[in-house]
Protein backbone atom coordinates (compact mmCIF):
# COMPACT_ATOMS: atom_id res chain seq x y z
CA UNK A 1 0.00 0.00 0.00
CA UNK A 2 1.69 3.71 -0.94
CA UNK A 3 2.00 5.71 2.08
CA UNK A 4 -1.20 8.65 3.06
CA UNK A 5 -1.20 11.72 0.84
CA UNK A 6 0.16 14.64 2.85
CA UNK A 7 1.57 16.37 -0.19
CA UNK A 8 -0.33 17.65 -3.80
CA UNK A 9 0.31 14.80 -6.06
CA UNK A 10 2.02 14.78 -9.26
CA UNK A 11 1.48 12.91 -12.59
CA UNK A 12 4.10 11.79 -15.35
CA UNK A 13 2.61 13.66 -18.46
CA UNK A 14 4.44 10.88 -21.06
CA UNK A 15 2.03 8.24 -18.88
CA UNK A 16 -0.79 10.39 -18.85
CA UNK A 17 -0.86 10.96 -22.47
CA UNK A 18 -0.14 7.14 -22.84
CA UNK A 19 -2.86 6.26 -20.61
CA UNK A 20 -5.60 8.52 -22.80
CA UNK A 21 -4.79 7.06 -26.07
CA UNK A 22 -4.79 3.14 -24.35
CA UNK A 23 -7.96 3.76 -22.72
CA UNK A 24 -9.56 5.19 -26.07
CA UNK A 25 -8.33 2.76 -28.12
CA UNK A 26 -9.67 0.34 -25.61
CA UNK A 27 -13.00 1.53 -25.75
CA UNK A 28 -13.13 2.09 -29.53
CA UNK A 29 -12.62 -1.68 -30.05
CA UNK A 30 -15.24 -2.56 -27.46
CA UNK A 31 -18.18 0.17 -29.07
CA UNK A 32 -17.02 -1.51 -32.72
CA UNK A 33 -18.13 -5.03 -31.71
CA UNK A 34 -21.79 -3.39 -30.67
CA UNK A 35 -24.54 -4.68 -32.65
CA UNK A 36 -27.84 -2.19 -33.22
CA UNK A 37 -30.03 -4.04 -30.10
CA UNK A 38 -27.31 -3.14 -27.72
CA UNK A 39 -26.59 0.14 -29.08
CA UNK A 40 -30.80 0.77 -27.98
CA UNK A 41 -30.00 0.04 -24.70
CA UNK A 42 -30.66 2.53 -21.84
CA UNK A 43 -27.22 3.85 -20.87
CA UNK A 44 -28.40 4.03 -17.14
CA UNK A 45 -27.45 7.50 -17.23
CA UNK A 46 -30.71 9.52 -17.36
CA UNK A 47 -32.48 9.22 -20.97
CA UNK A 48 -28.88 8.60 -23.11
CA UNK A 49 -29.41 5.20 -24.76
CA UNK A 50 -25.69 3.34 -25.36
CA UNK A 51 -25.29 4.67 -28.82
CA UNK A 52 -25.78 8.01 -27.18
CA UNK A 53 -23.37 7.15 -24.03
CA UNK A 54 -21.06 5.73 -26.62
CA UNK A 55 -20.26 9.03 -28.63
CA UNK A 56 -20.47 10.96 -25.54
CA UNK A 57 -16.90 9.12 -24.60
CA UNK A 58 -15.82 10.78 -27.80
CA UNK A 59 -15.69 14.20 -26.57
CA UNK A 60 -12.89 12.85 -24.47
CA UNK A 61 -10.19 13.75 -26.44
CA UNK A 62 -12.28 16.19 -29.06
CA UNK A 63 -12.28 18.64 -26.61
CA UNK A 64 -8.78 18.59 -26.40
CA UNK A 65 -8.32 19.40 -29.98
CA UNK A 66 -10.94 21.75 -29.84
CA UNK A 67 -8.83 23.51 -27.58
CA UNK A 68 -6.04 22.90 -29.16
CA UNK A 69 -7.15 24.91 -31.97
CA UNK A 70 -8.17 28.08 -30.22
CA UNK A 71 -5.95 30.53 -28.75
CA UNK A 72 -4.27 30.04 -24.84
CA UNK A 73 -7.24 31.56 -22.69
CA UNK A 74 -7.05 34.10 -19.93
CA UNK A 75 -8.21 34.36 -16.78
CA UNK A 76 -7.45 32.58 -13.69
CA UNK A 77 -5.76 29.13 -13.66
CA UNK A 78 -7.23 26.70 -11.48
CA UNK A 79 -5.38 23.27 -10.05
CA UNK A 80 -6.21 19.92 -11.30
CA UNK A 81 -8.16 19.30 -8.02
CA UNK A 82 -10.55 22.12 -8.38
CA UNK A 83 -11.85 20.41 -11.70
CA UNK A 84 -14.33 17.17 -10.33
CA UNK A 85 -15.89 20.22 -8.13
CA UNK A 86 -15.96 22.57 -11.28
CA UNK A 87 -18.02 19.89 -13.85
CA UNK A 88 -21.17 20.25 -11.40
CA UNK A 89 -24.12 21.83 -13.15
CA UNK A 90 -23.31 20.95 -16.42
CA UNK A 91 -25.59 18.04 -16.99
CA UNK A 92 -28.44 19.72 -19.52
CA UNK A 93 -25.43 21.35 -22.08
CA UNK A 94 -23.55 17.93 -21.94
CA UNK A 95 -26.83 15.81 -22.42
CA UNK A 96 -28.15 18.18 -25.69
CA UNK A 97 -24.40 18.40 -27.12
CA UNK A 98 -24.56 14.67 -26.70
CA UNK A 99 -27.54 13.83 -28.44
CA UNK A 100 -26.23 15.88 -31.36
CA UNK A 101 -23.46 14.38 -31.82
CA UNK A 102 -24.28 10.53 -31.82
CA UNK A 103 -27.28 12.08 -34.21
CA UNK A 104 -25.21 13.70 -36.54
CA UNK A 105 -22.81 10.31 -36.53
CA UNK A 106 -24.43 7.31 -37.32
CA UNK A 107 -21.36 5.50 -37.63
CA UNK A 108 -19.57 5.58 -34.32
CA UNK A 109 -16.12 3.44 -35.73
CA UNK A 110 -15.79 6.55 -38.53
CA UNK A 111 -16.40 9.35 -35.15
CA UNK A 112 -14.05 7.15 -33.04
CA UNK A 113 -11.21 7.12 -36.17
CA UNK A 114 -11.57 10.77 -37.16
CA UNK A 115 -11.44 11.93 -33.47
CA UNK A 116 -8.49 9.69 -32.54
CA UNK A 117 -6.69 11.26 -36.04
CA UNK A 118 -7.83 14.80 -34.63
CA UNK A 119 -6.50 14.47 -31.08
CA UNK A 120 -3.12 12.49 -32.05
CA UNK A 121 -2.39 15.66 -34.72
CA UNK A 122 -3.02 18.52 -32.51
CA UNK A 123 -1.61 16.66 -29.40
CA UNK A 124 1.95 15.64 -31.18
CA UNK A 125 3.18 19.44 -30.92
CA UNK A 126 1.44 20.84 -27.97
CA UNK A 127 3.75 21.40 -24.73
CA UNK A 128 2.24 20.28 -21.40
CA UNK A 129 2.05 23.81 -20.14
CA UNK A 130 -0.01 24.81 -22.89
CA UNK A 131 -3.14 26.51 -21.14
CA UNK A 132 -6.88 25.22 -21.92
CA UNK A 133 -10.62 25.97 -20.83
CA UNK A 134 -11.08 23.94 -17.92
CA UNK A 135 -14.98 23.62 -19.44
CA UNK A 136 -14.74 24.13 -22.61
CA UNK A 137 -18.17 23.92 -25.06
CA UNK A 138 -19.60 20.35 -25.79
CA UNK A 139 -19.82 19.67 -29.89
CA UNK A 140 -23.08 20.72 -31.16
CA UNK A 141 -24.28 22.37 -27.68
CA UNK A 142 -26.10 25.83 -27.15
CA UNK A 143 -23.61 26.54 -24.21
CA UNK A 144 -22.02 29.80 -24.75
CA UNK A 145 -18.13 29.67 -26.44
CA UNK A 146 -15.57 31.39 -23.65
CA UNK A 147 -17.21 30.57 -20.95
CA UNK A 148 -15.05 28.22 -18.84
CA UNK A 149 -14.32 28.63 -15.45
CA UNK A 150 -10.69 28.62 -15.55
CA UNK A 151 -7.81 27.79 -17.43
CA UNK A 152 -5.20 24.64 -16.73
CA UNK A 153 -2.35 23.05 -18.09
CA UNK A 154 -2.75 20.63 -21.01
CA UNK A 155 -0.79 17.93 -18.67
CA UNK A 156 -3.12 18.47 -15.70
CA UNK A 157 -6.37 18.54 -18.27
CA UNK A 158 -5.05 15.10 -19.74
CA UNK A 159 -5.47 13.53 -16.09
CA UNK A 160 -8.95 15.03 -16.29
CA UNK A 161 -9.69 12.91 -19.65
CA UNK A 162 -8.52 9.57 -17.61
CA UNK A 163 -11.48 10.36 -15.45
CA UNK A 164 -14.00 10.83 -18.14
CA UNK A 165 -12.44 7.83 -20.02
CA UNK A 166 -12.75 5.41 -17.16
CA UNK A 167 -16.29 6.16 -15.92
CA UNK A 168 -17.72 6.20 -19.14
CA UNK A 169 -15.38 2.64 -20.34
CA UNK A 170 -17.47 1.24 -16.50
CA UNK A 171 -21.11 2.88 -17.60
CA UNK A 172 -20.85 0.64 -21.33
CA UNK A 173 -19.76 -2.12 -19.35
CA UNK A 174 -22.48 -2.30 -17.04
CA UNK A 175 -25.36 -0.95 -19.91
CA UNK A 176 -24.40 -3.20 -22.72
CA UNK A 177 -22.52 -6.29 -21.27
CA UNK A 178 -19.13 -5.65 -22.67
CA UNK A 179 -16.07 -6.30 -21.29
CA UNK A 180 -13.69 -3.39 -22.09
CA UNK A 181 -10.28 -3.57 -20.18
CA UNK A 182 -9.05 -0.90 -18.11
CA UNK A 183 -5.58 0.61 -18.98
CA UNK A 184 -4.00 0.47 -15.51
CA UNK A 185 -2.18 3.65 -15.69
CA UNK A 186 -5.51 5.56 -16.88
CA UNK A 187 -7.60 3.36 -13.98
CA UNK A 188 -5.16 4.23 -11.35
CA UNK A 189 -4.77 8.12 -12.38
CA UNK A 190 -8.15 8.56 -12.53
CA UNK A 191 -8.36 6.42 -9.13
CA UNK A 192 -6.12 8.84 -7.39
CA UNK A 193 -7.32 12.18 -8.50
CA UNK A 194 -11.19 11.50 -6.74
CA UNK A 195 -9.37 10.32 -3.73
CA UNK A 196 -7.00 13.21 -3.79
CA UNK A 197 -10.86 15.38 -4.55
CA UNK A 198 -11.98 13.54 -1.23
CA UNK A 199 -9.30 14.65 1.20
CA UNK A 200 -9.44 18.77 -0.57
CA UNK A 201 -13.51 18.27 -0.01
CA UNK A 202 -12.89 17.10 3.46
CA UNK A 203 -9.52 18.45 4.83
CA UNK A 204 -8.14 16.17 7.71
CA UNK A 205 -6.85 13.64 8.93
CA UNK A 206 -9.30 11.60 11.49
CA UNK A 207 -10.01 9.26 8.61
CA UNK A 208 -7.88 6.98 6.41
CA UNK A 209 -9.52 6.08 3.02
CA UNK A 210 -7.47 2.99 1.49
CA UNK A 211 -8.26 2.44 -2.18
CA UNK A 212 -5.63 -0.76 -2.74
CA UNK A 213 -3.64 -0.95 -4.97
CA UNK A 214 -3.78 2.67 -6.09
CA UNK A 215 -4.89 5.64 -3.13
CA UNK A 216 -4.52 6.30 0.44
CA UNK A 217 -5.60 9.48 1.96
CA UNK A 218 -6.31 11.20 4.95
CA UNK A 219 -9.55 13.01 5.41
CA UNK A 220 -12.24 14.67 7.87
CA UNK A 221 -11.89 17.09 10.80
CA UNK A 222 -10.95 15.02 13.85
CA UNK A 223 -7.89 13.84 16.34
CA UNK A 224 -5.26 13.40 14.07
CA UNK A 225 -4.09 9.40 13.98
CA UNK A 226 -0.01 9.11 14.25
CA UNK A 227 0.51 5.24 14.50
CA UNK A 228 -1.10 1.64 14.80
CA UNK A 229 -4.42 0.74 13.14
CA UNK A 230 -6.57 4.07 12.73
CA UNK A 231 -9.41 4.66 14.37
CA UNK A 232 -11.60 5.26 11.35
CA UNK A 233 -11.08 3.33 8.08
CA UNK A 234 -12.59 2.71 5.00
CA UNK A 235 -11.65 0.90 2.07
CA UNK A 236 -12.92 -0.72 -0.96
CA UNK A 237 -11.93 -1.50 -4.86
CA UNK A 238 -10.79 1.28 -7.67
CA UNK A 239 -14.55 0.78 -9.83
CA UNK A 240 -16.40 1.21 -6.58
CA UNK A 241 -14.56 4.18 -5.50
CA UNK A 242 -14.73 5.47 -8.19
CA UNK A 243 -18.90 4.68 -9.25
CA UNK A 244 -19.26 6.37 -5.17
CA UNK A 245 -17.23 9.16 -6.46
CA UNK A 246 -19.62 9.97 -9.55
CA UNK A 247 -22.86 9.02 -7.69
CA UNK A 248 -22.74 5.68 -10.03
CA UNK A 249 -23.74 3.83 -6.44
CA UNK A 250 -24.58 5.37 -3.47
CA UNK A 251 -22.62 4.87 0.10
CA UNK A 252 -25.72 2.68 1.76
CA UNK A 253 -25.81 0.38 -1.29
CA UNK A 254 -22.20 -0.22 -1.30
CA UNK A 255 -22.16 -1.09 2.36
CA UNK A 256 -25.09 -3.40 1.83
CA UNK A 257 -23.47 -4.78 -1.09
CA UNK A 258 -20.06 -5.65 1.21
CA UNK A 259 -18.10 -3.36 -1.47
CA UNK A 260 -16.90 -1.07 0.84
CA UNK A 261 -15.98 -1.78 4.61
CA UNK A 262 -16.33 0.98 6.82
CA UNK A 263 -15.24 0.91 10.18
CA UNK A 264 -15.46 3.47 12.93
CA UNK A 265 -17.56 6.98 13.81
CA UNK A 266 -16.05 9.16 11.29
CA UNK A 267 -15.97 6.64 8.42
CA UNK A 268 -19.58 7.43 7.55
CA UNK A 269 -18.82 9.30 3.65
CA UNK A 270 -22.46 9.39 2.69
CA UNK A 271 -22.66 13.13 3.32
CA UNK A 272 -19.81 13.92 1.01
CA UNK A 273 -20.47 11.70 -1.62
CA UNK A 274 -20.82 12.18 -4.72
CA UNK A 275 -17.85 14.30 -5.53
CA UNK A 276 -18.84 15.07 -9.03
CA UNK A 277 -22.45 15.84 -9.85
């Protein structure tokens, strides 16, 4: 198990930006082997049917080029932690963009190719400290152009992109029965950064949230533990972390379920859960 984090953690950008094209590439083989009666199915995520959920993942890396393509923006740049807290509220633009899109492109393997082509072009000469819209406008969305909250690195946005990669590679799992593998680097980056989300939402150190093999952190206002077994633990797998962190399961259901073991008075994370809305 790697030690607590007491310190802001870094990320290799040559893995990151490894991890992003694996995990795409990964789920581009599993949405090719989707016949029409699975592509129907409801996603699970509001009214998106797979198809739907399936171009969504898409936008991915397309808003990276679309970024890419427009000038560095000003304003104030914000830290790869204040991002999960920053997506909140954007449900209705995302869900409209979305059904757009996956209208507009009937045949996903052709979006999948020309989007991989787009990103790997625009992403072969950018430097990591290249600055980008933290939110920038879905494809084919009525959301206003320049309105992001923020600006970040392209090497701190690409951890971002293992996040949307790796919950949306779990939702097609679980809507349409496939089985697409998890790049381990993307699954543990995106792992880390919602535990790493937990401990900024809930400074402290009363707590000790073990996510094995990938995340340990300290959390929640409290009498600091220094050694021995802590007081308050919980711990459970990288998907269910992860599904708890996005609201994909809620905290009772995983308890229930025996996916998450909780143990002691302060290891109750139902009111801080979800992390991203």
């Amino acid at each position: 198990m790697p030690p607590a984090r007491k310190r802001t953690r870094t990320y290799d950008p040559v893995k990151t930006r490894a991890a992003v094209l694996a995990q795409f590439g990964h789920v581009r083989d599993g949405v090719r082997d989707l016949d029409e009666e699975r592509l129907a199915r409801s996603s699970g995520l509001g009214d998106w049917t797979v198809r739907e959920l399936a171009a969504h993942v898409t936008t991915a890396l397309e808003n990276v080029s679309r970024n890419l393509d427009r000038p560095e923006p000003a304003g104030r740049e914000v830290t790869l932690l204040d991002w999960p807290c920053a997506t909140a509220g954007r449900a209705g633009d995302i869900a409209a963009g979305t059904r757009r899109l996956a209208a507009d492109h009937p045949d996903l393997d052709a979006l999948y190719a020309r989007t991989g082509e787009r990103y790997a072009e625009r992403l072969a000469t950018a430097p990591d400290g290249r600055l980008l819209a933290t939110l920038p406008r879905t494809p084919g969305s009525d959301r206003a152009a320049g309105a992001p909250t923020g600006a970040m690195t392209l090497a701190d946005y690409l951890v971002t992109r293992t996040v949307e990669l790796v919950v949306h590679t779990d939702d097609l799992n679980r809507a349409a029965g496939t089985d697409i593998p998890f790049d381990r680097q993307a699954l543990a980056t995106c792992t880390r950064l919602l535990a790493d989300a937990l401990a900024v939402k809930a400074p402290g150190a009363s707590t000790e949230v073990r996510i094995p093999p990938y995340a340990v952190v300290q959390c929640v206002e409290g009498p600091r533990h220094t050694r021995g077994t802590p007081p308050n633990v919980v711990e459970t797998d990288p998907l269910t972390w992860i599904r708890l962190a996005t609201g994909r399961v809620d905290w009772r259901t995983a308890l229930d379920e025996a996916r998450v073991g909780a143990s002691g008075e302060r290891a109750d994370l139902a009111p801080l859960l979800p992390l991203m809305g």
